[in-house]
Amino acid sequence: MDATLAALADPTRRKVIDLLREGPRPAGELAQAVQMSAPALSRHLRVLRAGGLVRAEAGGADARLRLYTLRQEPFAALQAWLDQVQAFWAEQLGSFKDHVERRQ
Amino acid sequence: MDATLAALADPTRRKVIDLLREGPRPAGELAQAVQMSAPALSRHLRVLRAGGLVRAEAGGADARLRLYTLRQEPFAALQAWLDQVQAFWAEQLGSFKDHVERRQ
DNA sequence: CACATCGTTAACGTCGTTGTTAATCTTTGC
DNA sequence: GCAAAGATTAACAACGACGTTAACGATGTG
C-alpha cells in the first residue's frame, strides 16, 4: 500500500501506467513517450516494479527488449482501501450527509 | 489528481485519513494520535487541505479548535481513474487474460 | 487585564527523490 | 570477432519533503 501510492505519486509514473493501459511496451518506447532519458525512466520503472504495479517480460523476438505490463494486485488493493474510505459517506444518510452536501 | 496522490503518498497523512473515517476530529487530537508535534501535523493537514481531501470547520463550542472532516470529491475522482486502469483487465477476456493469470 | 491553550507559520537542518551523463552488460547483425 | 542497439546501474548535482524548536495570532479562563 505504501509502495503503491508512493509509486503513483509521480506524474511521470502515472503517465507510464496510462500508456501501458493500451498494452505492453518496451522501456525505450516508454522513455520516448514521456520525453525523458532512458536511465531516468529506467529508475521510474524500477519503482513501479518494486511496488508490483508493473512486470517486465522478455520480448519474444528481440531478447534485448523488456516489455512492461500492468499488474493487477496493487490496483485492486488500492480500490479496496478506497471503498473503505468511501464507506464514510455511505454510512451517513441522515442530517449529517445533508450538512456535508450543503457545505460543498 | 496530482495533489490527491501526492497527499496520499505519505503514511502519516493516510493515517489521518483513516482516523477521520470515524468522524471529525480537532487538529490536536490528530497530532497526538500519530505521535507527532503539532507543527509537523499542521503541515500535513495543509497538504491534505490543498488536495481537497479534508476540510476544516470551526468547532462550535470552542472557536480555537479546528475540526477536520473528510471531503468526498478527490476520492471519487481517484476511484474513477482506478476504474479506467482496471478496464485493462476487464477487456482482456481471451487467451491474453489466461496468460496474465497464469503468470501471476 | 494576565495567562494558558489551540493552531499555524517561520527558520533550520537533514534526508530522499529526480534527472543528467558516463560506464557496464547483454543481445543482435555484419 | 566487432560494432551498434536496448536497458540498466553508478556517480553526481539540484531540488523538494519532512520533522523539530521557536515565535506568532487568536480564543478561552481566572
PDB file of C-alpha atoms (C1' of nucleotides) in Angstrom:
ATOM      1  CA  MET A   1       0.000   0.000   0.000  1.00  0.00           C
ATOM      2  CA  ASP A   2       2.830   2.362   0.871  1.00  0.00           C
ATOM      3  CA  ALA A   3       4.906   1.390  -2.142  1.00  0.00           C
ATOM      4  CA  THR A   4       1.830   1.542  -4.341  1.00  0.00           C
ATOM      5  CA  LEU A   5       0.858   5.092  -3.507  1.00  0.00           C
ATOM      6  CA  ALA A   6       4.469   6.275  -3.440  1.00  0.00           C
ATOM      7  CA  ALA A   7       4.818   4.935  -6.977  1.00  0.00           C
ATOM      8  CA  LEU A   8       1.604   6.599  -8.134  1.00  0.00           C
ATOM      9  CA  ALA A   9       2.569   9.940  -6.579  1.00  0.00           C
ATOM     10  CA  ASP A  10       4.825  10.800  -9.515  1.00  0.00           C
ATOM     11  CA  PRO A  11       3.196  12.194 -12.693  1.00  0.00           C
ATOM     12  CA  THR A  12       5.708  10.503 -14.975  1.00  0.00           C
ATOM     13  CA  ARG A  13       4.949   7.126 -13.471  1.00  0.00           C
ATOM     14  CA  ARG A  14       1.211   7.700 -13.788  1.00  0.00           C
ATOM     15  CA  LYS A  15       1.719   8.548 -17.434  1.00  0.00           C
ATOM     16  CA  VAL A  16       3.555   5.250 -17.849  1.00  0.00           C
ATOM     17  CA  ILE A  17       0.605   3.483 -16.261  1.00  0.00           C
ATOM     18  CA  ASP A  18      -1.743   5.201 -18.683  1.00  0.00           C
ATOM     19  CA  LEU A  19       0.442   4.208 -21.622  1.00  0.00           C
ATOM     20  CA  LEU A  20       0.529   0.600 -20.507  1.00  0.00           C
ATOM     21  CA  ARG A  21      -3.263   0.548 -20.399  1.00  0.00           C
ATOM     22  CA  GLU A  22      -3.117   0.252 -24.174  1.00  0.00           C
ATOM     23  CA  GLY A  23      -0.890  -2.780 -23.981  1.00  0.00           C
ATOM     24  CA  PRO A  24       2.671  -3.888 -23.127  1.00  0.00           C
ATOM     25  CA  ARG A  25       5.504  -1.681 -24.360  1.00  0.00           C
ATOM     26  CA  PRO A  26       9.313  -1.842 -24.289  1.00  0.00           C
ATOM     27  CA  ALA A  27      11.220   0.503 -21.969  1.00  0.00           C
ATOM     28  CA  GLY A  28      12.658   2.583 -24.778  1.00  0.00           C
ATOM     29  CA  GLU A  29       9.287   3.334 -26.284  1.00  0.00           C
ATOM     30  CA  LEU A  30       8.040   4.487 -22.897  1.00  0.00           C
ATOM     31  CA  ALA A  31      11.073   6.749 -22.419  1.00  0.00           C
ATOM     32  CA  GLN A  32      10.409   8.388 -25.761  1.00  0.00           C
ATOM     33  CA  ALA A  33       6.729   8.836 -24.954  1.00  0.00           C
ATOM     34  CA  VAL A  34       7.437  10.717 -21.727  1.00  0.00           C
ATOM     35  CA  GLN A  35      10.257  12.804 -23.210  1.00  0.00           C
ATOM     36  CA  MET A  36      12.873  11.567 -20.815  1.00  0.00           C
ATOM     37  CA  SER A  37      16.309   9.947 -20.934  1.00  0.00           C
ATOM     38  CA  ALA A  38      16.374   6.162 -20.799  1.00  0.00           C
ATOM     39  CA  PRO A  39      18.187   5.978 -17.450  1.00  0.00           C
ATOM     40  CA  ALA A  40      15.704   8.324 -15.819  1.00  0.00           C
ATOM     41  CA  LEU A  41      12.759   6.268 -16.944  1.00  0.00           C
ATOM     42  CA  SER A  42      14.545   3.054 -16.035  1.00  0.00           C
ATOM     43  CA  ARG A  43      14.556   4.160 -12.407  1.00  0.00           C
ATOM     44  CA  HIS A  44      10.876   5.065 -12.603  1.00  0.00           C
ATOM     45  CA  LEU A  45      10.223   1.577 -13.919  1.00  0.00           C
ATOM     46  CA  ARG A  46      12.248   0.219 -11.042  1.00  0.00           C
ATOM     47  CA  VAL A  47       9.954   1.993  -8.594  1.00  0.00           C
ATOM     48  CA  LEU A  48       6.894   0.680 -10.385  1.00  0.00           C
ATOM     49  CA  ARG A  49       8.334  -2.839 -10.320  1.00  0.00           C
ATOM     50  CA  ALA A  50       9.184  -2.569  -6.619  1.00  0.00           C
ATOM     51  CA  GLY A  51       5.571  -1.584  -5.955  1.00  0.00           C
ATOM     52  CA  GLY A  52       4.388  -4.507  -8.028  1.00  0.00           C
ATOM     53  CA  LEU A  53       2.461  -2.233 -10.394  1.00  0.00           C
ATOM     54  CA  VAL A  54       4.263  -3.465 -13.488  1.00  0.00           C
ATOM     55  CA  ARG A  55       6.121  -6.551 -14.573  1.00  0.00           C
ATOM     56  CA  ALA A  56       8.893  -6.914 -17.179  1.00  0.00           C
ATOM     57  CA  GLU A  57       8.802  -9.863 -19.514  1.00  0.00           C
ATOM     58  CA  ALA A  58      11.403 -10.747 -22.105  1.00  0.00           C
ATOM     59  CA  GLY A  59      10.343  -9.666 -25.588  1.00  0.00           C
ATOM     60  CA  GLY A  60       9.967 -12.772 -27.688  1.00  0.00           C
ATOM     61  CA  ALA A  61      11.674 -11.745 -30.914  1.00  0.00           C
ATOM     62  CA  ASP A  62      14.425  -9.456 -29.637  1.00  0.00           C
ATOM     63  CA  ALA A  63      15.789 -10.500 -26.264  1.00  0.00           C
ATOM     64  CA  ARG A  64      17.185  -7.024 -25.680  1.00  0.00           C
ATOM     65  CA  LEU A  65      13.713  -5.549 -25.346  1.00  0.00           C
ATOM     66  CA  ARG A  66      11.995  -5.629 -21.975  1.00  0.00           C
ATOM     67  CA  LEU A  67       8.251  -5.491 -22.383  1.00  0.00           C
ATOM     68  CA  TYR A  68       6.467  -3.899 -19.454  1.00  0.00           C
ATOM     69  CA  THR A  69       2.936  -4.900 -18.487  1.00  0.00           C
ATOM     70  CA  LEU A  70       0.469  -3.780 -15.842  1.00  0.00           C
ATOM     71  CA  ARG A  71      -0.109  -5.966 -12.807  1.00  0.00           C
ATOM     72  CA  GLN A  72      -3.483  -6.184 -11.173  1.00  0.00           C
ATOM     73  CA  GLU A  73      -2.958  -6.701  -7.457  1.00  0.00           C
ATOM     74  CA  PRO A  74      -1.861  -3.244  -6.257  1.00  0.00           C
ATOM     75  CA  PHE A  75      -4.702  -1.548  -8.083  1.00  0.00           C
ATOM     76  CA  ALA A  76      -7.213  -3.942  -6.582  1.00  0.00           C
ATOM     77  CA  ALA A  77      -5.764  -3.356  -3.113  1.00  0.00           C
ATOM     78  CA  LEU A  78      -5.942   0.394  -3.569  1.00  0.00           C
ATOM     79  CA  GLN A  79      -9.519   0.166  -4.699  1.00  0.00           C
ATOM     80  CA  ALA A  80     -10.365  -1.887  -1.617  1.00  0.00           C
ATOM     81  CA  TRP A  81      -8.887   0.808   0.617  1.00  0.00           C
ATOM     82  CA  LEU A  82     -10.777   3.484  -1.305  1.00  0.00           C
ATOM     83  CA  ASP A  83     -14.004   1.587  -0.759  1.00  0.00           C
ATOM     84  CA  GLN A  84     -13.329   1.594   2.974  1.00  0.00           C
ATOM     85  CA  VAL A  85     -12.779   5.337   2.954  1.00  0.00           C
ATOM     86  CA  GLN A  86     -15.886   5.983   0.907  1.00  0.00           C
ATOM     87  CA  ALA A  87     -17.939   3.990   3.379  1.00  0.00           C
ATOM     88  CA  PHE A  88     -17.597   7.139   5.473  1.00  0.00           C
ATOM     89  CA  TRP A  89     -20.219   8.817   3.289  1.00  0.00           C
ATOM     90  CA  ALA A  90     -22.300   5.756   2.583  1.00  0.00           C
ATOM     91  CA  GLU A  91     -22.981   5.384   6.288  1.00  0.00           C
ATOM     92  CA  GLN A  92     -24.075   8.963   6.711  1.00  0.00           C
ATOM     93  CA  LEU A  93     -27.550   9.047   5.262  1.00  0.00           C
ATOM     94  CA  GLY A  94     -29.288  11.456   7.609  1.00  0.00           C
ATOM     95  CA  SER A  95     -28.872  15.091   8.570  1.00  0.00           C
ATOM     96  CA  PHE A  96     -25.097  14.898   8.604  1.00  0.00           C
ATOM     97  CA  LYS A  97     -24.984  13.940   4.960  1.00  0.00           C
ATOM     98  CA  ASP A  98     -27.212  16.872   4.128  1.00  0.00           C
ATOM     99  CA  HIS A  99     -24.882  19.068   6.082  1.00  0.00           C
ATOM    100  CA  VAL A 100     -21.849  17.881   4.149  1.00  0.00           C
ATOM    101  CA  GLU A 101     -23.547  18.349   0.811  1.00  0.00           C
ATOM    102  CA  ARG A 102     -24.683  21.816   1.737  1.00  0.00           C
ATOM    103  CA  ARG A 103     -21.146  22.742   2.716  1.00  0.00           C
ATOM    104  CA  GLN A 104     -19.742  21.506  -0.570  1.00  0.00           C
TER     105      GLN A 104
ATOM    106  CA  MET B   1      -5.323  14.127  -9.311  1.00  0.00           C
ATOM    107  CA  ASP B   2      -1.702  15.065  -8.814  1.00  0.00           C
ATOM    108  CA  ALA B   3      -2.335  16.771  -5.498  1.00  0.00           C
ATOM    109  CA  THR B   4      -4.548  13.901  -4.401  1.00  0.00           C
ATOM    110  CA  LEU B   5      -1.997  11.142  -4.909  1.00  0.00           C
ATOM    111  CA  ALA B   6       0.854  13.281  -3.609  1.00  0.00           C
ATOM    112  CA  ALA B   7      -1.147  13.785  -0.424  1.00  0.00           C
ATOM    113  CA  LEU B   8      -1.913  10.085  -0.084  1.00  0.00           C
ATOM    114  CA  ALA B   9       1.715   9.093  -0.683  1.00  0.00           C
ATOM    115  CA  ASP B  10       2.660   9.868   2.922  1.00  0.00           C
ATOM    116  CA  PRO B  11       1.860   7.234   5.599  1.00  0.00           C
ATOM    117  CA  THR B  12       1.139   9.851   8.254  1.00  0.00           C
ATOM    118  CA  ARG B  13      -1.430  11.520   6.040  1.00  0.00           C
ATOM    119  CA  ARG B  14      -3.073   8.194   5.240  1.00  0.00           C
ATOM    120  CA  LYS B  15      -3.297   7.505   8.953  1.00  0.00           C
ATOM    121  CA  VAL B  16      -5.050  10.855   9.365  1.00  0.00           C
ATOM    122  CA  ILE B  17      -7.498   9.846   6.668  1.00  0.00           C
ATOM    123  CA  ASP B  18      -8.174   6.589   8.460  1.00  0.00           C
ATOM    124  CA  LEU B  19      -8.731   8.419  11.737  1.00  0.00           C
ATOM    125  CA  LEU B  20     -11.161  10.826  10.121  1.00  0.00           C
ATOM    126  CA  ARG B  21     -13.176   7.905   8.814  1.00  0.00           C
ATOM    127  CA  GLU B  22     -14.551   7.585  12.334  1.00  0.00           C
ATOM    128  CA  GLY B  23     -15.672  11.192  12.381  1.00  0.00           C
ATOM    129  CA  PRO B  24     -14.368  14.779  12.516  1.00  0.00           C
ATOM    130  CA  ARG B  25     -11.527  15.492  14.922  1.00  0.00           C
ATOM    131  CA  PRO B  26      -9.610  18.571  16.043  1.00  0.00           C
ATOM    132  CA  ALA B  27      -6.015  19.033  14.861  1.00  0.00           C
ATOM    133  CA  GLY B  28      -4.517  18.461  18.291  1.00  0.00           C
ATOM    134  CA  GLU B  29      -6.207  15.132  18.750  1.00  0.00           C
ATOM    135  CA  LEU B  30      -4.874  14.008  15.395  1.00  0.00           C
ATOM    136  CA  ALA B  31      -1.337  15.096  16.273  1.00  0.00           C
ATOM    137  CA  GLN B  32      -1.466  13.071  19.463  1.00  0.00           C
ATOM    138  CA  ALA B  33      -2.836  10.040  17.617  1.00  0.00           C
ATOM    139  CA  VAL B  34       0.055   9.983  15.137  1.00  0.00           C
ATOM    140  CA  GLN B  35       2.720  10.706  17.760  1.00  0.00           C
ATOM    141  CA  MET B  36       3.929  13.868  16.140  1.00  0.00           C
ATOM    142  CA  SER B  37       4.474  17.509  17.048  1.00  0.00           C
ATOM    143  CA  ALA B  38       1.583  19.861  16.337  1.00  0.00           C
ATOM    144  CA  PRO B  39       3.504  21.925  13.751  1.00  0.00           C
ATOM    145  CA  ALA B  40       4.502  18.818  11.818  1.00  0.00           C
ATOM    146  CA  LEU B  41       0.942  17.604  11.601  1.00  0.00           C
ATOM    147  CA  SER B  42      -0.291  21.085  10.782  1.00  0.00           C
ATOM    148  CA  ARG B  43       1.717  20.988   7.588  1.00  0.00           C
ATOM    149  CA  HIS B  44       0.377  17.545   6.763  1.00  0.00           C
ATOM    150  CA  LEU B  45      -3.117  18.923   7.218  1.00  0.00           C
ATOM    151  CA  ARG B  46      -2.189  21.791   4.947  1.00  0.00           C
ATOM    152  CA  VAL B  47      -1.239  19.319   2.220  1.00  0.00           C
ATOM    153  CA  LEU B  48      -4.478  17.419   2.716  1.00  0.00           C
ATOM    154  CA  ARG B  49      -6.439  20.659   2.530  1.00  0.00           C
ATOM    155  CA  ALA B  50      -4.612  21.770  -0.620  1.00  0.00           C
ATOM    156  CA  GLY B  51      -5.539  18.471  -2.224  1.00  0.00           C
ATOM    157  CA  GLY B  52      -9.126  18.940  -1.134  1.00  0.00           C
ATOM    158  CA  LEU B  53      -9.102  15.683   0.822  1.00  0.00           C
ATOM    159  CA  VAL B  54     -10.105  17.335   4.077  1.00  0.00           C
ATOM    160  CA  ARG B  55     -11.886  20.450   5.175  1.00  0.00           C
ATOM    161  CA  ALA B  56     -11.525  22.438   8.432  1.00  0.00           C
ATOM    162  CA  GLU B  57     -14.625  23.770  10.102  1.00  0.00           C
ATOM    163  CA  ALA B  58     -14.751  25.927  13.205  1.00  0.00           C
ATOM    164  CA  GLY B  59     -15.616  23.902  16.293  1.00  0.00           C
ATOM    165  CA  GLY B  60     -18.900  25.196  17.637  1.00  0.00           C
ATOM    166  CA  ALA B  61     -18.181  25.375  21.337  1.00  0.00           C
ATOM    167  CA  ASP B  62     -14.505  26.353  21.396  1.00  0.00           C
ATOM    168  CA  ALA B  63     -13.507  28.560  18.482  1.00  0.00           C
ATOM    169  CA  ARG B  64      -9.855  27.618  18.963  1.00  0.00           C
ATOM    170  CA  LEU B  65     -10.498  24.069  17.817  1.00  0.00           C
ATOM    171  CA  ARG B  66     -10.408  23.313  14.103  1.00  0.00           C
ATOM    172  CA  LEU B  67     -12.421  20.232  13.319  1.00  0.00           C
ATOM    173  CA  TYR B  68     -11.181  18.353  10.293  1.00  0.00           C
ATOM    174  CA  THR B  69     -13.529  16.342   8.100  1.00  0.00           C
ATOM    175  CA  LEU B  70     -13.106  14.167   5.026  1.00  0.00           C
ATOM    176  CA  ARG B  71     -14.177  15.520   1.648  1.00  0.00           C
ATOM    177  CA  GLN B  72     -15.599  13.253  -0.989  1.00  0.00           C
ATOM    178  CA  GLU B  73     -14.536  14.586  -4.382  1.00  0.00           C
ATOM    179  CA  PRO B  74     -10.863  13.567  -4.573  1.00  0.00           C
ATOM    180  CA  PHE B  75     -11.622  10.024  -3.503  1.00  0.00           C
ATOM    181  CA  ALA B  76     -14.352   9.731  -6.103  1.00  0.00           C
ATOM    182  CA  ALA B  77     -12.018  11.083  -8.772  1.00  0.00           C
ATOM    183  CA  LEU B  78      -9.314   8.623  -7.786  1.00  0.00           C
ATOM    184  CA  GLN B  79     -11.747   5.770  -7.922  1.00  0.00           C
ATOM    185  CA  ALA B  80     -12.812   6.849 -11.410  1.00  0.00           C
ATOM    186  CA  TRP B  81      -9.199   6.757 -12.557  1.00  0.00           C
ATOM    187  CA  LEU B  82      -8.703   3.366 -10.936  1.00  0.00           C
ATOM    188  CA  ASP B  83     -11.726   2.058 -12.794  1.00  0.00           C
ATOM    189  CA  GLN B  84     -10.169   3.201 -16.055  1.00  0.00           C
ATOM    190  CA  VAL B  85      -6.949   1.389 -15.247  1.00  0.00           C
ATOM    191  CA  GLN B  86      -8.729  -1.772 -14.255  1.00  0.00           C
ATOM    192  CA  ALA B  87     -10.591  -1.757 -17.537  1.00  0.00           C
ATOM    193  CA  PHE B  88      -7.257  -3.032 -18.853  1.00  0.00           C
ATOM    194  CA  TRP B  89      -8.050  -6.461 -17.418  1.00  0.00           C
ATOM    195  CA  ALA B  90     -11.779  -6.369 -17.934  1.00  0.00           C
ATOM    196  CA  GLU B  91     -11.276  -6.014 -21.673  1.00  0.00           C
ATOM    197  CA  GLN B  92      -8.908  -8.951 -21.887  1.00  0.00           C
ATOM    198  CA  LEU B  93     -11.197 -11.940 -21.750  1.00  0.00           C
ATOM    199  CA  GLY B  94      -9.453 -14.312 -24.121  1.00  0.00           C
ATOM    200  CA  SER B  95      -6.089 -16.035 -24.199  1.00  0.00           C
ATOM    201  CA  PHE B  96      -4.201 -12.978 -23.054  1.00  0.00           C
ATOM    202  CA  LYS B  97      -6.156 -12.865 -19.825  1.00  0.00           C
ATOM    203  CA  ASP B  98      -5.354 -16.507 -19.220  1.00  0.00           C
ATOM    204  CA  HIS B  99      -1.729 -15.719 -19.842  1.00  0.00           C
ATOM    205  CA  VAL B 100      -1.707 -12.917 -17.324  1.00  0.00           C
ATOM    206  CA  GLU B 101      -3.437 -15.001 -14.686  1.00  0.00           C
ATOM    207  CA  ARG B 102      -1.071 -17.879 -15.210  1.00  0.00           C
ATOM    208  CA  ARG B 103       1.901 -15.558 -14.803  1.00  0.00           C
ATOM    209  CA  GLN B 104       0.569 -14.237 -11.524  1.00  0.00           C
TER     210      GLN B 104
ATOM    211  C1'  DC C   1      -6.109  42.510  32.225  1.00  0.00           C
ATOM    212  C1'  DA C   2      -2.903  38.479  32.636  1.00  0.00           C
ATOM    213  C1'  DC C   3      -2.118  33.932  31.309  1.00  0.00           C
ATOM    214  C1'  DA C   4      -2.760  29.489  29.376  1.00  0.00           C
ATOM    215  C1'  DT C   5      -4.406  26.821  25.233  1.00  0.00           C
ATOM    216  C1'  DC C   6      -5.066  25.637  20.211  1.00  0.00           C
ATOM    217  C1'  DG C   7      -3.391  26.065  15.879  1.00  0.00           C
ATOM    218  C1'  DT C   8      -0.478  27.890  12.402  1.00  0.00           C
ATOM    219  C1'  DT C   9       3.647  29.956  10.250  1.00  0.00           C
ATOM    220  C1'  DA C  10       8.893  30.800  10.231  1.00  0.00           C
ATOM    221  C1'  DA C  11      13.531  29.240  10.214  1.00  0.00           C
ATOM    222  C1'  DC C  12      16.707  25.495  10.213  1.00  0.00           C
ATOM    223  C1'  DG C  13      18.986  21.005   9.351  1.00  0.00           C
ATOM    224  C1'  DT C  14      18.525  16.516   7.211  1.00  0.00           C
ATOM    225  C1'  DC C  15      17.365  13.024   4.230  1.00  0.00           C
ATOM    226  C1'  DG C  16      15.213  11.091  -0.043  1.00  0.00           C
ATOM    227  C1'  DT C  17      13.974  11.771  -4.771  1.00  0.00           C
ATOM    228  C1'  DT C  18      14.712  13.259  -9.612  1.00  0.00           C
ATOM    229  C1'  DG C  19      17.302  13.995 -13.799  1.00  0.00           C
ATOM    230  C1'  DT C  20      21.776  14.023 -16.456  1.00  0.00           C
ATOM    231  C1'  DT C  21      25.957  11.983 -18.293  1.00  0.00           C
ATOM    232  C1'  DA C  22      29.274   8.163 -18.177  1.00  0.00           C
ATOM    233  C1'  DA C  23      30.117   3.363 -17.761  1.00  0.00           C
ATOM    234  C1'  DT C  24      28.515  -1.680 -17.855  1.00  0.00           C
ATOM    235  C1'  DC C  25      26.129  -5.817 -19.631  1.00  0.00           C
ATOM    236  C1'  DT C  26      23.595  -8.473 -22.894  1.00  0.00           C
ATOM    237  C1'  DT C  27      21.999  -9.335 -27.436  1.00  0.00           C
ATOM    238  C1'  DT C  28      21.868  -8.534 -32.433  1.00  0.00           C
ATOM    239  C1'  DG C  29      23.830  -8.153 -37.121  1.00  0.00           C
ATOM    240  C1'  DC C  30      27.534  -7.862 -40.422  1.00  0.00           C
TER     241       DC C  30
ATOM    242  C1'  DG D   1      35.007 -11.151 -33.835  1.00  0.00           C
ATOM    243  C1'  DC D   2      33.321  -6.290 -33.599  1.00  0.00           C
ATOM    244  C1'  DA D   3      30.483  -2.506 -33.675  1.00  0.00           C
ATOM    245  C1'  DA D   4      25.733  -0.988 -32.718  1.00  0.00           C
ATOM    246  C1'  DA D   5      21.380  -1.098 -30.018  1.00  0.00           C
ATOM    247  C1'  DG D   6      18.423  -1.830 -25.753  1.00  0.00           C
ATOM    248  C1'  DA D   7      18.390  -1.465 -20.997  1.00  0.00           C
ATOM    249  C1'  DT D   8      20.249  -0.984 -16.521  1.00  0.00           C
ATOM    250  C1'  DT D   9      23.451   0.671 -12.885  1.00  0.00           C
ATOM    251  C1'  DA D  10      26.864   4.194 -10.964  1.00  0.00           C
ATOM    252  C1'  DA D  11      28.173   8.734  -9.706  1.00  0.00           C
ATOM    253  C1'  DC D  12      26.973  13.416  -9.326  1.00  0.00           C
ATOM    254  C1'  DA D  13      24.377  17.855  -8.631  1.00  0.00           C
ATOM    255  C1'  DA D  14      19.883  20.066  -7.610  1.00  0.00           C
ATOM    256  C1'  DC D  15      15.618  20.314  -5.640  1.00  0.00           C
ATOM    257  C1'  DG D  16      11.914  19.417  -2.519  1.00  0.00           C
ATOM    258  C1'  DA D  17       9.773  16.996   1.522  1.00  0.00           C
ATOM    259  C1'  DC D  18       9.728  16.045   6.441  1.00  0.00           C
ATOM    260  C1'  DG D  19      10.362  16.907  11.446  1.00  0.00           C
ATOM    261  C1'  DT D  20      11.934  19.840  15.326  1.00  0.00           C
ATOM    262  C1'  DT D  21      12.103  24.060  18.059  1.00  0.00           C
ATOM    263  C1'  DA D  22      10.934  28.925  18.341  1.00  0.00           C
ATOM    264  C1'  DA D  23       7.816  32.673  17.513  1.00  0.00           C
ATOM    265  C1'  DC D  24       3.119  34.424  16.397  1.00  0.00           C
ATOM    266  C1'  DG D  25      -2.056  35.303  16.323  1.00  0.00           C
ATOM    267  C1'  DA D  26      -6.495  34.075  18.098  1.00  0.00           C
ATOM    268  C1'  DT D  27      -9.540  32.439  21.580  1.00  0.00           C
ATOM    269  C1'  DG D  28     -10.867  30.963  26.190  1.00  0.00           C
ATOM    270  C1'  DT D  29     -10.286  31.405  31.549  1.00  0.00           C
ATOM    271  C1'  DG D  30      -9.157  33.357  36.022  1.00  0.00           C
TER     272       DG D  30
END
